[in-house]
């Protein structure tokens, strides 16, 4: 029996078709997945990893018992396509499988070469759709992340320029009002000093003088001579 290391990988049939050929290089034309049908009534219920799980399910059906798989080369992919599909049809006639694949997966121009293989071909066409959806989702996420980075940078640059400009404006404004502000501060201090001096003259000093006289009288001594403030 050959060692496991001697087992040669076989071509992964889920990669028979190139999604970019049918949906465009940016895969913008790839329809949503999963296709709405009784088993998947709500495409909004899809969760992260569901598409990858579907690819694994398709692989298991296309490669029952097969060993390791590998990606086909460009020539191998073309050979597989020519062996499994044809584009020949009567003029003005759309093959029912072609119509179904176009409607369900957005993939047109393919007709089964062997009707006995339609079940496998359905899986291959679906795999192309799922791979396209996976890659489209990845590209959208990358573009979204890139757009966010760009937007964040633009906001930061705008904030930087706003702060620099505003700082210069406020410095210029301050230079025009600082003397008036100093005069106002001095007036406020003068006003506080005025009210405090009046409080001392009217209440504090007379109160202390009276307190001293009363205490001296209680002691039977001469009241102290306290300095007066003019």
mmCIF file of C-alpha atoms in Angstrom:
data_model
loop_
_atom_site.group_PDB
_atom_site.id
_atom_site.type_symbol
_atom_site.label_atom_id
_atom_site.label_comp_id
_atom_site.label_asym_id
_atom_site.label_seq_id
_atom_site.Cartn_x
_atom_site.Cartn_y
_atom_site.Cartn_z
ATOM 1 C CA UNK A 1 0.000 0.000 0.000
ATOM 2 C CA UNK A 2 1.366 3.417 -0.899
ATOM 3 C CA UNK A 3 2.302 5.743 1.933
ATOM 4 C CA UNK A 4 0.063 8.696 2.622
ATOM 5 C CA UNK A 5 2.875 10.943 1.393
ATOM 6 C CA UNK A 6 2.712 9.198 -2.026
ATOM 7 C CA UNK A 7 -0.968 10.017 -2.581
ATOM 8 C CA UNK A 8 -1.162 12.679 -5.253
ATOM 9 C CA UNK A 9 -3.671 15.487 -4.762
ATOM 10 C CA UNK A 10 -6.582 15.552 -7.176
ATOM 11 C CA UNK A 11 -8.092 18.632 -8.763
ATOM 12 C CA UNK A 12 -10.667 20.352 -6.562
ATOM 13 C CA UNK A 13 -13.767 20.357 -8.743
ATOM 14 C CA UNK A 14 -15.316 23.215 -6.764
ATOM 15 C CA UNK A 15 -12.709 25.359 -8.558
ATOM 16 C CA UNK A 16 -13.626 24.185 -12.061
ATOM 17 C CA UNK A 17 -15.178 27.533 -12.976
ATOM 18 C CA UNK A 18 -13.600 30.943 -12.406
ATOM 19 C CA UNK A 19 -16.074 33.343 -10.707
ATOM 20 C CA UNK A 20 -14.322 36.355 -12.247
ATOM 21 C CA UNK A 21 -15.273 35.124 -15.730
ATOM 22 C CA UNK A 22 -18.970 35.333 -14.927
ATOM 23 C CA UNK A 23 -19.141 38.147 -12.369
ATOM 24 C CA UNK A 24 -16.278 40.435 -13.395
ATOM 25 C CA UNK A 25 -12.838 40.884 -11.871
ATOM 26 C CA UNK A 26 -14.276 42.786 -8.897
ATOM 27 C CA UNK A 27 -17.107 40.212 -8.625
ATOM 28 C CA UNK A 28 -19.644 43.035 -8.485
ATOM 29 C CA UNK A 29 -22.040 40.941 -10.561
ATOM 30 C CA UNK A 30 -22.067 38.033 -8.112
ATOM 31 C CA UNK A 31 -25.608 37.573 -6.745
ATOM 32 C CA UNK A 32 -26.353 37.229 -3.053
ATOM 33 C CA UNK A 33 -25.996 33.844 -1.453
ATOM 34 C CA UNK A 34 -27.694 31.614 -0.423
ATOM 35 C CA UNK A 35 -30.257 31.444 -3.179
ATOM 36 C CA UNK A 36 -33.761 31.673 -1.729
ATOM 37 C CA UNK A 37 -35.393 28.259 -1.748
ATOM 38 C CA UNK A 38 -37.358 26.120 0.764
ATOM 39 C CA UNK A 39 -34.230 25.028 2.653
ATOM 40 C CA UNK A 40 -32.939 28.601 2.900
ATOM 41 C CA UNK A 41 -36.033 30.818 3.067
ATOM 42 C CA UNK A 42 -34.247 33.870 4.429
ATOM 43 C CA UNK A 43 -30.867 34.892 2.964
ATOM 44 C CA UNK A 44 -30.475 37.395 5.808
ATOM 45 C CA UNK A 45 -30.018 34.481 8.212
ATOM 46 C CA UNK A 46 -26.575 33.692 6.784
ATOM 47 C CA UNK A 47 -23.821 33.605 9.386
ATOM 48 C CA UNK A 48 -20.066 33.973 9.098
ATOM 49 C CA UNK A 49 -18.583 30.746 7.828
ATOM 50 C CA UNK A 50 -21.789 29.403 6.263
ATOM 51 C CA UNK A 51 -20.474 29.841 2.716
ATOM 52 C CA UNK A 52 -17.243 28.030 3.576
ATOM 53 C CA UNK A 53 -19.252 25.212 5.148
ATOM 54 C CA UNK A 54 -21.282 24.927 1.958
ATOM 55 C CA UNK A 55 -18.079 24.599 -0.085
ATOM 56 C CA UNK A 56 -17.005 21.735 2.189
ATOM 57 C CA UNK A 57 -20.378 20.050 1.701
ATOM 58 C CA UNK A 58 -20.053 20.359 -2.073
ATOM 59 C CA UNK A 59 -16.509 18.988 -1.926
ATOM 60 C CA UNK A 60 -17.694 15.960 0.007
ATOM 61 C CA UNK A 61 -20.296 15.265 -2.677
ATOM 62 C CA UNK A 62 -17.926 15.838 -5.592
ATOM 63 C CA UNK A 63 -14.994 13.994 -4.030
ATOM 64 C CA UNK A 64 -16.345 11.121 -1.928
ATOM 65 C CA UNK A 65 -13.373 9.223 -0.569
ATOM 66 C CA UNK A 66 -10.820 11.319 -2.450
ATOM 67 C CA UNK A 67 -7.569 12.269 -0.787
ATOM 68 C CA UNK A 68 -6.004 15.729 -0.737
ATOM 69 C CA UNK A 69 -7.269 18.284 -3.229
ATOM 70 C CA UNK A 70 -5.449 20.964 -5.171
ATOM 71 C CA UNK A 71 -6.301 24.008 -7.217
ATOM 72 C CA UNK A 72 -6.333 23.422 -10.985
ATOM 73 C CA UNK A 73 -3.983 25.267 -13.276
ATOM 74 C CA UNK A 74 -5.428 27.561 -15.897
ATOM 75 C CA UNK A 75 -5.020 24.904 -18.571
ATOM 76 C CA UNK A 76 -6.590 22.237 -16.361
ATOM 77 C CA UNK A 77 -9.517 24.487 -15.588
ATOM 78 C CA UNK A 78 -10.076 25.127 -19.292
ATOM 79 C CA UNK A 79 -9.840 21.401 -20.054
ATOM 80 C CA UNK A 80 -12.372 20.567 -17.333
ATOM 81 C CA UNK A 81 -14.774 23.169 -18.608
ATOM 82 C CA UNK A 82 -14.561 21.899 -22.181
ATOM 83 C CA UNK A 83 -15.032 18.320 -21.020
ATOM 84 C CA UNK A 84 -18.038 19.053 -18.787
ATOM 85 C CA UNK A 85 -19.798 21.936 -20.538
ATOM 86 C CA UNK A 86 -20.603 23.134 -24.009
ATOM 87 C CA UNK A 87 -21.951 26.410 -25.354
ATOM 88 C CA UNK A 88 -23.629 24.877 -28.386
ATOM 89 C CA UNK A 89 -27.376 25.325 -28.575
ATOM 90 C CA UNK A 90 -30.016 25.687 -31.261
ATOM 91 C CA UNK A 91 -30.493 29.272 -32.387
ATOM 92 C CA UNK A 92 -32.927 31.110 -30.116
ATOM 93 C CA UNK A 93 -33.094 28.234 -27.648
ATOM 94 C CA UNK A 94 -31.943 28.363 -24.032
ATOM 95 C CA UNK A 95 -31.197 25.035 -22.443
ATOM 96 C CA UNK A 96 -33.269 24.524 -19.246
ATOM 97 C CA UNK A 97 -30.172 23.875 -17.133
ATOM 98 C CA UNK A 98 -28.531 26.979 -18.552
ATOM 99 C CA UNK A 99 -31.664 28.976 -17.707
ATOM 100 C CA UNK A 100 -31.708 27.548 -14.185
ATOM 101 C CA UNK A 101 -28.040 28.341 -13.568
ATOM 102 C CA UNK A 102 -28.489 31.854 -14.893
ATOM 103 C CA UNK A 103 -31.506 32.471 -12.673
ATOM 104 C CA UNK A 104 -30.100 30.865 -9.522
ATOM 105 C CA UNK A 105 -26.413 31.671 -9.750
ATOM 106 C CA UNK A 106 -26.031 34.443 -12.323
ATOM 107 C CA UNK A 107 -23.970 32.098 -14.506
ATOM 108 C CA UNK A 108 -24.952 31.893 -18.157
ATOM 109 C CA UNK A 109 -23.553 30.446 -21.337
ATOM 110 C CA UNK A 110 -23.026 26.921 -19.984
ATOM 111 C CA UNK A 111 -24.837 23.796 -21.164
ATOM 112 C CA UNK A 112 -24.231 20.285 -19.810
ATOM 113 C CA UNK A 113 -22.245 18.208 -22.274
ATOM 114 C CA UNK A 114 -23.583 15.030 -20.677
ATOM 115 C CA UNK A 115 -27.084 15.133 -19.181
ATOM 116 C CA UNK A 116 -26.237 12.171 -16.948
ATOM 117 C CA UNK A 117 -23.770 14.461 -15.143
ATOM 118 C CA UNK A 118 -26.227 17.272 -14.406
ATOM 119 C CA UNK A 119 -26.267 16.598 -10.656
ATOM 120 C CA UNK A 120 -22.480 17.014 -10.452
ATOM 121 C CA UNK A 121 -22.582 20.001 -12.767
ATOM 122 C CA UNK A 122 -25.210 21.654 -10.571
ATOM 123 C CA UNK A 123 -22.767 21.368 -7.675
ATOM 124 C CA UNK A 124 -19.870 22.721 -9.748
ATOM 125 C CA UNK A 125 -21.907 25.735 -10.869
ATOM 126 C CA UNK A 126 -23.143 26.348 -7.327
ATOM 127 C CA UNK A 127 -19.558 26.143 -6.060
ATOM 128 C CA UNK A 128 -18.564 28.862 -8.520
ATOM 129 C CA UNK A 129 -21.349 31.043 -7.113
ATOM 130 C CA UNK A 130 -20.357 30.354 -3.503
ATOM 131 C CA UNK A 131 -16.662 30.999 -4.197
ATOM 132 C CA UNK A 132 -17.632 34.239 -5.917
ATOM 133 C CA UNK A 133 -19.726 35.251 -2.922
ATOM 134 C CA UNK A 134 -16.882 34.448 -0.503
ATOM 135 C CA UNK A 135 -14.369 36.480 -2.495
ATOM 136 C CA UNK A 136 -16.822 39.345 -3.081
ATOM 137 C CA UNK A 137 -17.519 39.507 0.657
ATOM 138 C CA UNK A 138 -13.788 39.548 1.380
ATOM 139 C CA UNK A 139 -13.168 42.329 -1.135
ATOM 140 C CA UNK A 140 -16.058 44.366 0.265
ATOM 141 C CA UNK A 141 -14.660 43.972 3.775
ATOM 142 C CA UNK A 142 -11.223 45.070 2.567
ATOM 143 C CA UNK A 143 -12.677 48.057 0.740
ATOM 144 C CA UNK A 144 -14.767 48.913 3.782
ATOM 145 C CA UNK A 145 -11.725 48.725 6.050
ATOM 146 C CA UNK A 146 -9.685 50.765 3.581
ATOM 147 C CA UNK A 147 -12.468 53.332 3.285
ATOM 148 C CA UNK A 148 -12.660 53.571 7.081
ATOM 149 C CA UNK A 149 -8.902 54.111 7.329
ATOM 150 C CA UNK A 150 -9.130 56.797 4.645
ATOM 151 C CA UNK A 151 -12.113 58.455 6.340
ATOM 152 C CA UNK A 152 -10.428 58.319 9.759
ATOM 153 C CA UNK A 153 -7.269 59.851 8.328
ATOM 154 C CA UNK A 154 -9.269 62.559 6.568
ATOM 155 C CA UNK A 155 -11.050 63.388 9.834
ATOM 156 C CA UNK A 156 -7.745 63.516 11.712
ATOM 157 C CA UNK A 157 -6.171 65.748 9.057
ATOM 158 C CA UNK A 158 -9.221 68.020 9.144
ATOM 159 C CA UNK A 159 -9.059 68.187 12.945
ATOM 160 C CA UNK A 160 -5.335 68.970 12.834
ATOM 161 C CA UNK A 161 -5.855 71.842 10.403
ATOM 162 C CA UNK A 162 -8.855 73.083 12.384
ATOM 163 C CA UNK A 163 -6.858 73.157 15.604
ATOM 164 C CA UNK A 164 -3.890 74.916 13.970
ATOM 165 C CA UNK A 165 -6.125 77.505 12.323
ATOM 166 C CA UNK A 166 -8.270 78.038 15.420
ATOM 167 C CA UNK A 167 -5.193 78.356 17.623
ATOM 168 C CA UNK A 168 -3.831 81.135 15.424
ATOM 169 C CA UNK A 169 -7.223 82.883 15.408
ATOM 170 C CA UNK A 170 -7.548 82.737 19.179
ATOM 171 C CA UNK A 171 -3.985 83.987 19.689
ATOM 172 C CA UNK A 172 -4.751 86.959 17.450
ATOM 173 C CA UNK A 173 -7.999 87.613 19.306
ATOM 174 C CA UNK A 174 -6.261 87.383 22.669
ATOM 175 C CA UNK A 175 -3.672 89.943 21.620
ATOM 176 C CA UNK A 176 -6.456 92.429 20.910
ATOM 177 C CA UNK A 177 -8.256 91.955 24.233
ATOM 178 C CA UNK A 178 -5.530 91.132 26.751
ATOM 179 C CA UNK A 179 -5.028 94.780 27.842
ATOM 180 C CA UNK A 180 -8.753 95.224 28.367
ATOM 181 C CA UNK A 181 -8.830 91.921 30.230
ATOM 182 C CA UNK A 182 -5.996 93.114 32.491
ATOM 183 C CA UNK A 183 -7.855 96.357 33.198
ATOM 184 C CA UNK A 184 -10.980 94.383 34.011
ATOM 185 C CA UNK A 185 -9.016 92.077 36.304
ATOM 186 C CA UNK A 186 -7.555 95.091 38.080
ATOM 187 C CA UNK A 187 -11.009 96.631 38.449
ATOM 188 C CA UNK A 188 -12.289 93.371 39.929
ATOM 189 C CA UNK A 189 -9.397 93.268 42.391
ATOM 190 C CA UNK A 190 -9.931 96.939 43.255
ATOM 191 C CA UNK A 191 -13.604 96.295 43.843
ATOM 192 C CA UNK A 192 -12.857 93.324 46.092
ATOM 193 C CA UNK A 193 -10.294 95.438 47.979
ATOM 194 C CA UNK A 194 -12.785 98.266 48.347
ATOM 195 C CA UNK A 195 -15.465 96.040 49.822
ATOM 196 C CA UNK A 196 -12.971 94.312 52.114
ATOM 197 C CA UNK A 197 -11.546 97.601 53.393
ATOM 198 C CA UNK A 198 -15.023 98.913 54.098
ATOM 199 C CA UNK A 199 -15.842 95.719 55.996
ATOM 200 C CA UNK A 200 -12.684 96.093 58.096
ATOM 201 C CA UNK A 201 -13.345 99.766 58.868
ATOM 202 C CA UNK A 202 -17.040 99.421 59.595
ATOM 203 C CA UNK A 203 -17.218 96.090 61.346
ATOM 204 C CA UNK A 204 -13.977 94.261 62.076
ATOM 205 C CA UNK A 205 -11.931 96.998 63.810
ATOM 206 C CA UNK A 206 -14.835 98.476 65.825
ATOM 207 C CA UNK A 207 -15.770 94.988 66.920
ATOM 208 C CA UNK A 208 -12.235 94.222 68.109
ATOM 209 C CA UNK A 209 -11.960 97.581 69.930
ATOM 210 C CA UNK A 210 -15.237 96.973 71.752
ATOM 211 C CA UNK A 211 -14.170 93.446 72.614
ATOM 212 C CA UNK A 212 -10.887 94.753 74.049
ATOM 213 C CA UNK A 213 -12.649 97.398 76.163
ATOM 214 C CA UNK A 214 -15.167 94.922 77.528
ATOM 215 C CA UNK A 215 -12.449 92.447 78.435
ATOM 216 C CA UNK A 216 -10.365 95.178 80.112
ATOM 217 C CA UNK A 217 -13.351 96.337 82.145
ATOM 218 C CA UNK A 218 -14.010 92.779 83.269
ATOM 219 C CA UNK A 219 -10.387 92.558 84.392
ATOM 220 C CA UNK A 220 -10.435 96.010 86.037
ATOM 221 C CA UNK A 221 -7.596 97.267 83.920
ATOM 222 C CA UNK A 222 -7.102 100.201 81.644
ATOM 223 C CA UNK A 223 -8.475 99.513 78.164
ATOM 224 C CA UNK A 224 -5.649 99.268 75.617
ATOM 225 C CA UNK A 225 -4.997 102.094 73.225
ATOM 226 C CA UNK A 226 -5.621 100.623 69.805
ATOM 227 C CA UNK A 227 -4.372 102.373 66.710
ATOM 228 C CA UNK A 228 -6.988 103.890 64.499
ATOM 229 C CA UNK A 229 -7.105 103.649 60.735
ATOM 230 C CA UNK A 230 -7.813 106.783 58.752
#
